[in-house]
Short mmCIF file of C-alpha atoms in Angstrom, two decimals:
data_model
loop_
_atom_site.label_atom_id
_atom_site.label_comp_id
_atom_site.label_asym_id
_atom_site.label_seq_id
_atom_site.Cartn_x
_atom_site.Cartn_y
_atom_site.Cartn_z
CA MET A 1 -146.44 -76.59 -26.65
CA GLN A 2 -144.17 -74.93 -29.20
CA THR A 3 -144.36 -71.19 -29.68
CA GLU A 4 -145.09 -70.30 -33.27
CA TYR A 5 -142.32 -68.84 -35.39
CA CYS A 6 -142.31 -65.07 -35.78
CA PRO A 7 -140.32 -63.32 -38.52
CA PRO A 8 -137.40 -61.22 -37.21
CA ASP A 9 -138.87 -58.14 -38.88
CA GLU A 10 -141.73 -58.22 -36.38
CA ALA A 11 -139.31 -58.27 -33.47
CA TYR A 12 -137.31 -55.35 -34.85
CA LYS A 13 -140.58 -53.49 -35.36
CA PHE A 14 -141.44 -54.05 -31.70
CA LEU A 15 -138.05 -52.56 -30.70
CA GLN A 16 -138.56 -49.69 -33.16
CA ALA A 17 -135.08 -50.41 -34.46
CA VAL A 18 -133.62 -51.15 -37.89
CA PRO A 19 -130.54 -53.40 -38.30
CA ASN A 20 -127.67 -51.97 -40.31
CA PRO A 21 -125.24 -53.91 -42.53
CA ASP A 22 -122.38 -53.31 -40.08
CA GLY A 23 -124.30 -55.02 -37.24
CA SER A 24 -125.36 -51.80 -35.50
CA LEU A 25 -128.92 -50.59 -35.00
CA THR A 26 -130.72 -47.43 -35.98
CA ARG A 27 -133.07 -46.79 -33.06
CA SER A 28 -136.22 -44.70 -32.99
CA GLU A 29 -136.84 -42.44 -30.02
CA THR A 30 -139.60 -44.46 -28.36
CA PHE A 31 -139.55 -42.19 -25.32
CA PRO A 32 -138.28 -38.61 -25.28
CA VAL A 33 -134.97 -37.90 -23.59
CA ILE A 34 -135.35 -35.58 -20.60
CA PRO A 35 -132.55 -33.14 -19.74
CA ALA A 36 -131.22 -33.09 -16.20
CA THR A 37 -132.55 -30.37 -13.89
CA PRO A 38 -129.70 -29.39 -11.54
CA GLU A 39 -131.46 -26.30 -10.16
CA VAL A 40 -134.96 -25.36 -9.06
CA ILE A 41 -136.77 -23.72 -11.96
CA ALA A 42 -138.74 -20.63 -11.02
CA ASP A 43 -142.52 -20.88 -11.49
CA SER A 44 -142.33 -24.60 -12.25
CA PRO A 45 -144.95 -26.78 -10.45
CA SER A 46 -143.54 -28.19 -7.21
CA GLU A 47 -144.60 -31.77 -8.11
CA LYS A 48 -142.24 -31.57 -11.10
CA GLN A 49 -139.32 -30.59 -8.86
CA ARG A 50 -139.46 -33.22 -6.14
CA ALA A 51 -135.83 -34.02 -6.96
CA LEU A 52 -132.97 -32.31 -8.74
CA SER A 53 -130.71 -34.14 -11.17
CA LYS A 54 -127.43 -33.66 -12.97
CA ASP A 55 -125.28 -35.65 -15.38
CA ILE A 56 -121.72 -36.68 -14.50
CA PRO A 57 -119.31 -38.18 -17.07
CA LEU A 58 -118.25 -41.72 -16.21
CA ASP A 59 -116.06 -42.84 -19.12
CA ASN A 60 -115.38 -40.42 -21.95
CA LEU A 61 -114.12 -43.18 -24.23
CA ASN A 62 -117.32 -45.21 -23.82
CA ILE A 63 -119.51 -42.08 -23.68
CA SER A 64 -121.08 -43.37 -20.49
CA PHE A 65 -122.41 -41.10 -17.78
CA LEU A 66 -124.27 -41.06 -14.47
CA ARG A 67 -127.48 -39.18 -13.78
CA LEU A 68 -127.51 -38.26 -10.10
CA PHE A 69 -130.81 -37.45 -8.36
CA ARG A 70 -131.26 -35.79 -4.98
CA PRO A 71 -134.40 -34.69 -3.12
CA THR A 72 -135.17 -31.02 -3.58
CA LYS A 73 -136.06 -30.52 0.07
CA HIS A 74 -132.90 -30.19 2.12
CA THR A 75 -132.22 -32.79 4.76
CA ASP A 76 -129.64 -32.81 7.50
CA ASP A 77 -129.53 -36.60 7.41
CA LYS A 78 -127.24 -38.61 5.19
CA LEU A 79 -129.12 -40.61 2.56
CA PRO A 80 -128.75 -44.17 1.27
CA ILE A 81 -127.46 -44.55 -2.28
CA ILE A 82 -129.22 -46.49 -5.03
CA ILE A 83 -127.16 -47.34 -8.13
CA ASP A 84 -129.69 -48.09 -10.86
CA PHE A 85 -129.64 -49.65 -14.33
CA HIS A 86 -132.46 -48.91 -16.76
CA ALA A 87 -134.65 -51.30 -18.74
CA GLY A 88 -134.56 -51.94 -22.48
CA GLY A 89 -133.35 -55.47 -23.14
CA PHE A 90 -129.72 -54.25 -23.20
CA VAL A 91 -130.57 -52.82 -26.63
CA ILE A 92 -132.72 -49.68 -26.35
CA TYR A 93 -133.43 -46.67 -24.13
CA SER A 94 -131.25 -44.38 -22.05
CA ALA A 95 -130.84 -43.41 -18.43
CA ALA A 96 -132.31 -40.08 -19.58
CA SER A 97 -135.43 -41.62 -21.19
CA ALA A 98 -138.59 -40.02 -19.83
CA PRO A 99 -140.04 -42.99 -17.86
CA PHE A 100 -136.78 -43.58 -15.95
CA HIS A 101 -136.11 -39.89 -15.31
CA GLU A 102 -139.64 -39.42 -13.98
CA MET A 103 -139.48 -42.62 -11.94
CA TRP A 104 -136.33 -41.53 -10.12
CA THR A 105 -137.52 -37.96 -9.68
CA SER A 106 -140.40 -39.46 -7.69
CA ALA A 107 -138.49 -42.23 -5.90
CA SER A 108 -135.50 -40.10 -4.88
CA ALA A 109 -137.83 -37.71 -3.07
CA PHE A 110 -140.15 -40.35 -1.65
CA ALA A 111 -137.56 -42.73 -0.23
CA PRO A 112 -135.63 -40.39 0.27
CA ALA A 113 -132.37 -41.47 -1.36
CA LEU A 114 -129.55 -40.39 -3.61
CA VAL A 115 -130.07 -42.20 -6.90
CA ILE A 116 -127.39 -42.79 -9.51
CA THR A 117 -128.80 -44.15 -12.76
CA VAL A 118 -126.21 -45.33 -15.26
CA GLU A 119 -125.97 -44.67 -18.99
CA TYR A 120 -124.35 -47.97 -19.96
CA ARG A 121 -123.31 -49.15 -23.42
CA LEU A 122 -125.98 -50.84 -25.51
CA ALA A 123 -125.91 -54.00 -27.61
CA PRO A 124 -125.40 -55.08 -30.34
CA GLU A 125 -122.71 -52.43 -30.78
CA HIS A 126 -121.42 -53.39 -27.33
CA ARG A 127 -122.44 -56.92 -26.41
CA LEU A 128 -122.40 -58.29 -22.89
CA PRO A 129 -120.38 -58.06 -20.71
CA ALA A 130 -119.92 -54.39 -21.73
CA ALA A 131 -122.93 -53.31 -19.66
CA TYR A 132 -121.58 -55.28 -16.66
CA ASP A 133 -118.22 -53.54 -17.06
CA ASP A 134 -119.95 -50.15 -17.06
CA ALA A 135 -121.92 -51.19 -13.98
CA MET A 136 -118.74 -51.98 -12.07
CA GLU A 137 -117.21 -48.69 -13.21
CA ALA A 138 -120.22 -46.89 -11.70
CA ILE A 139 -119.87 -48.81 -8.43
CA MET A 140 -116.17 -47.96 -8.28
CA TRP A 141 -117.03 -44.31 -8.95
CA VAL A 142 -119.14 -44.36 -5.78
CA ARG A 143 -116.25 -45.95 -3.89
CA ASP A 144 -113.90 -43.24 -5.15
CA GLN A 145 -116.38 -40.57 -4.06
CA ALA A 146 -116.26 -42.03 -0.57
CA LYS A 147 -112.47 -41.87 -0.69
CA ASP A 148 -112.57 -38.33 -2.12
CA VAL A 149 -110.39 -39.45 -5.04
CA GLU A 150 -109.77 -36.48 -7.37
CA GLY A 151 -112.41 -34.47 -5.55
CA CYS A 152 -115.91 -35.38 -4.43
CA ASP A 153 -119.16 -34.26 -6.03
CA LEU A 154 -120.82 -31.67 -3.77
CA TRP A 155 -124.16 -33.49 -3.60
CA MET A 156 -122.41 -36.71 -2.66
CA LYS A 157 -120.28 -34.96 -0.05
CA GLU A 158 -123.33 -33.34 1.49
CA LEU A 159 -125.78 -36.23 1.48
CA ALA A 160 -124.25 -39.67 0.76
CA ASP A 161 -124.32 -42.41 3.37
CA TYR A 162 -121.69 -44.76 1.97
CA SER A 163 -122.56 -47.46 4.49
CA LYS A 164 -125.93 -47.96 2.77
CA VAL A 165 -125.48 -48.65 -0.94
CA TYR A 166 -128.04 -50.59 -2.97
CA ILE A 167 -127.72 -51.93 -6.52
CA MET A 168 -130.97 -51.87 -8.49
CA GLY A 169 -132.25 -52.47 -11.98
CA THR A 170 -135.46 -52.99 -13.92
CA SER A 171 -135.82 -55.73 -16.58
CA ALA A 172 -132.45 -55.89 -18.36
CA GLY A 173 -131.24 -53.49 -15.70
CA GLY A 174 -132.22 -56.08 -13.08
CA ASN A 175 -130.03 -58.60 -14.90
CA ILE A 176 -127.18 -56.07 -14.84
CA ALA A 177 -127.74 -55.39 -11.12
CA TYR A 178 -127.60 -59.13 -10.38
CA HIS A 179 -124.33 -59.66 -12.25
CA ALA A 180 -122.85 -56.43 -10.87
CA GLY A 181 -123.72 -57.67 -7.39
CA LEU A 182 -121.80 -60.89 -8.05
CA ARG A 183 -118.80 -59.02 -9.45
CA ALA A 184 -118.78 -56.59 -6.54
CA LEU A 185 -118.22 -59.48 -4.12
CA ASP A 186 -114.62 -59.77 -5.33
CA ALA A 187 -113.86 -56.05 -5.56
CA ASP A 188 -112.18 -53.84 -2.98
CA LEU A 189 -115.08 -51.50 -2.27
CA SER A 190 -113.98 -50.13 1.09
CA PRO A 191 -115.26 -47.87 2.57
CA ILE A 192 -118.65 -48.29 0.85
CA GLN A 193 -120.97 -51.12 1.91
CA ILE A 194 -123.46 -52.76 -0.44
CA LYS A 195 -126.45 -53.62 1.73
CA GLY A 196 -128.80 -55.09 -0.87
CA LEU A 197 -129.91 -55.76 -4.44
CA ILE A 198 -133.26 -54.61 -5.83
CA LEU A 199 -134.20 -56.71 -8.86
CA ASN A 200 -137.35 -55.34 -10.45
CA GLN A 201 -138.73 -57.82 -13.02
CA PRO A 202 -135.18 -58.92 -13.91
CA PHE A 203 -134.68 -60.07 -17.50
CA PHE A 204 -133.40 -63.65 -17.67
CA GLY A 205 -133.82 -66.34 -20.29
CA GLY A 206 -133.06 -69.89 -21.29
CA ILE A 207 -133.36 -72.29 -24.20
CA GLN A 208 -136.21 -74.26 -22.62
CA ARG A 209 -139.44 -72.27 -22.62
CA THR A 210 -141.25 -71.84 -19.31
CA PRO A 211 -145.05 -72.23 -18.98
CA SER A 212 -145.44 -68.48 -18.42
CA GLU A 213 -143.42 -67.69 -21.55
CA GLU A 214 -145.62 -70.03 -23.58
CA ARG A 215 -148.84 -68.77 -22.01
CA LEU A 216 -147.91 -65.10 -22.45
CA SER A 217 -145.90 -65.40 -25.68
CA HIS A 218 -147.97 -62.64 -27.32
CA ASN A 219 -147.91 -60.37 -24.27
CA PRO A 220 -147.79 -56.84 -25.76
CA ALA A 221 -145.30 -55.56 -23.19
CA LEU A 222 -142.70 -58.31 -23.79
CA PRO A 223 -143.63 -60.68 -26.63
CA LEU A 224 -141.46 -63.76 -26.86
CA HIS A 225 -140.09 -62.93 -30.31
CA ALA A 226 -138.79 -59.60 -29.01
CA SER A 227 -137.22 -61.27 -25.98
CA ASP A 228 -135.46 -63.78 -28.25
CA LEU A 229 -134.14 -61.01 -30.49
CA MET A 230 -132.80 -58.99 -27.57
CA TRP A 231 -130.86 -62.02 -26.32
CA LEU A 232 -129.57 -62.67 -29.86
CA LEU A 233 -128.32 -59.09 -30.07
CA SER A 234 -126.85 -58.83 -26.59
CA LEU A 235 -125.18 -62.17 -25.77
CA PRO A 236 -121.59 -62.75 -26.92
CA HIS A 237 -121.35 -64.07 -30.48
CA GLY A 238 -121.96 -67.81 -30.64
CA CYS A 239 -123.66 -68.05 -27.24
CA ASP A 240 -127.22 -69.25 -26.63
CA ARG A 241 -129.77 -68.36 -23.96
CA ASP A 242 -128.34 -70.89 -21.53
CA HIS A 243 -125.22 -68.75 -21.20
CA GLU A 244 -124.53 -67.65 -17.61
CA TYR A 245 -125.40 -64.04 -18.51
CA SER A 246 -128.90 -65.13 -19.47
CA ASN A 247 -129.66 -68.19 -17.35
CA PRO A 248 -128.41 -68.03 -13.74
CA LEU A 249 -129.94 -71.45 -13.01
CA ILE A 250 -127.40 -73.23 -15.24
CA GLY A 251 -124.23 -74.13 -13.31
CA CYS A 252 -125.10 -72.26 -10.13
CA ASN A 253 -122.37 -69.72 -9.33
CA PRO A 254 -120.82 -70.56 -5.91
CA LYS A 255 -120.52 -66.85 -5.13
CA ILE A 256 -124.31 -66.54 -4.97
CA LYS A 257 -124.38 -67.54 -1.29
CA ARG A 258 -122.37 -64.38 -0.50
CA LEU A 259 -124.91 -61.98 -2.00
CA PRO A 260 -126.58 -59.44 0.29
CA ARG A 261 -130.33 -59.43 0.89
CA CYS A 262 -132.46 -59.08 -2.24
CA LEU A 263 -135.79 -57.46 -3.02
CA ILE A 264 -137.20 -59.23 -6.10
CA LYS A 265 -140.41 -58.07 -7.74
CA VAL A 266 -142.49 -59.49 -10.60
CA PHE A 267 -146.12 -59.56 -11.75
CA GLU A 268 -148.02 -62.76 -12.52
CA GLY A 269 -148.87 -61.24 -15.91
CA ASP A 270 -145.19 -61.00 -16.84
CA PRO A 271 -143.85 -63.74 -19.19
CA LEU A 272 -140.72 -63.78 -16.98
CA VAL A 273 -142.62 -64.72 -13.81
CA ASP A 274 -141.74 -68.44 -13.83
CA ARG A 275 -138.02 -67.72 -14.30
CA ILE A 276 -138.06 -65.15 -11.53
CA LYS A 277 -139.83 -67.54 -9.14
CA GLU A 278 -137.07 -70.10 -9.85
CA LEU A 279 -134.45 -67.41 -9.18
CA VAL A 280 -136.06 -66.72 -5.80
CA LYS A 281 -135.97 -70.45 -4.98
CA MET A 282 -132.32 -70.74 -6.01
CA LEU A 283 -131.29 -67.73 -3.92
CA ASN A 284 -133.22 -68.99 -0.90
CA ALA A 285 -131.60 -72.41 -1.26
CA SER A 286 -128.19 -70.68 -1.31
CA GLY A 287 -128.94 -68.94 1.99
CA VAL A 288 -129.59 -65.47 0.54
CA GLN A 289 -132.24 -63.43 2.36
CA VAL A 290 -134.91 -62.68 -0.25
CA VAL A 291 -137.90 -60.35 0.02
CA PRO A 292 -140.15 -61.58 -2.82
CA LYS A 293 -142.90 -59.37 -4.22
CA ILE A 294 -144.85 -61.60 -6.63
CA GLU A 295 -148.04 -59.73 -7.40
CA ASP A 296 -151.26 -60.67 -9.18
CA GLY A 297 -152.10 -59.19 -12.57
CA GLY A 298 -149.86 -56.56 -14.06
CA PHE A 299 -147.49 -56.98 -16.95
CA HIS A 300 -143.81 -56.49 -17.71
CA ALA A 301 -142.77 -52.89 -16.88
CA ALA A 302 -146.21 -52.09 -15.44
CA ASP A 303 -144.71 -50.07 -12.60
CA ILE A 304 -142.86 -47.86 -15.07
CA LEU A 305 -145.93 -47.18 -17.19
CA GLU A 306 -148.72 -47.01 -14.56
CA GLU A 307 -148.65 -44.32 -11.88
CA SER A 308 -150.35 -46.41 -9.18
CA LYS A 309 -147.90 -49.27 -9.62
CA LEU A 310 -144.96 -46.84 -9.65
CA GLN A 311 -146.13 -45.49 -6.28
CA GLU A 312 -146.31 -49.05 -4.96
CA LEU A 313 -142.78 -49.76 -6.20
CA CYS A 314 -141.48 -46.58 -4.53
CA LEU A 315 -143.04 -47.70 -1.24
CA GLN A 316 -141.46 -51.16 -1.56
CA ILE A 317 -138.05 -49.62 -2.24
CA LYS A 318 -138.42 -47.33 0.77
CA ASP A 319 -139.42 -50.20 3.04
CA PHE A 320 -136.51 -52.32 1.82
CA ILE A 321 -133.75 -49.73 2.26
CA TYR A 322 -135.02 -48.34 5.57
CA SER A 323 -136.12 -51.54 7.30
CA PHE A 324 -132.67 -53.07 7.71
#
């Protein structure tokens, strides 16, 4: 079955973005940007202050930064570290967008964990591998914190357990986490230890359509025409969806067998489900320990937009980082 053609204007409308003559985008603010909350606010409801957060510059030239979350309640125990990359097809949203800020306010307290979510550069102004470069810069920042290079952030000094670092991402962020995990295998990360990857509905593609993409091509959360446009805007010029950044099943990377254990989650109602099932098979065949969470129903990004599914995701993250 061939998916019907959809005019590009419809895909841009879905992204709430307008292309400019110079190749950049003018983006609408789909979700509000939430400021960091580095201190407890008097008279604010306690459920809104489960975790504190603050922004830390990463690269002034690239205008990238880290948003660091810590549980509000003090703990004497050191906490695992989650380095996270937000969703948005490499093209839209921010680490400070409301759904991601609220997600990590909840998850940092529930796990508990220190969470570092990364404001990486967006395409098409900065095509891949720019986001992967920013991801590695964030990982190296954590390494330098462990080494106390040029001073250590006080929250990190107080709470970070550098022997338990996890790389996570949702949708496009899951793609970034996967490629950052591969890159990290060849980096000198001592003394930090990456214990696992958490790939939440990771965004992958390919030229050949999968049955789930065809069946769910008009899925309102991730219609196929929007997925195609995001790959067109984010892949290097002249590359198609079978590029290694998009399709990890093409020319299997020999480094894959060295990856740490992986938690991989997807819903059956997600157009990406068939690709993610194939990713799980490929990782298993390479000897990687995979914890698959393939759940009935749902849709792409359901656990960002639905409170009950967010709670379930937080529990799965907690189980994964504390069960090893």
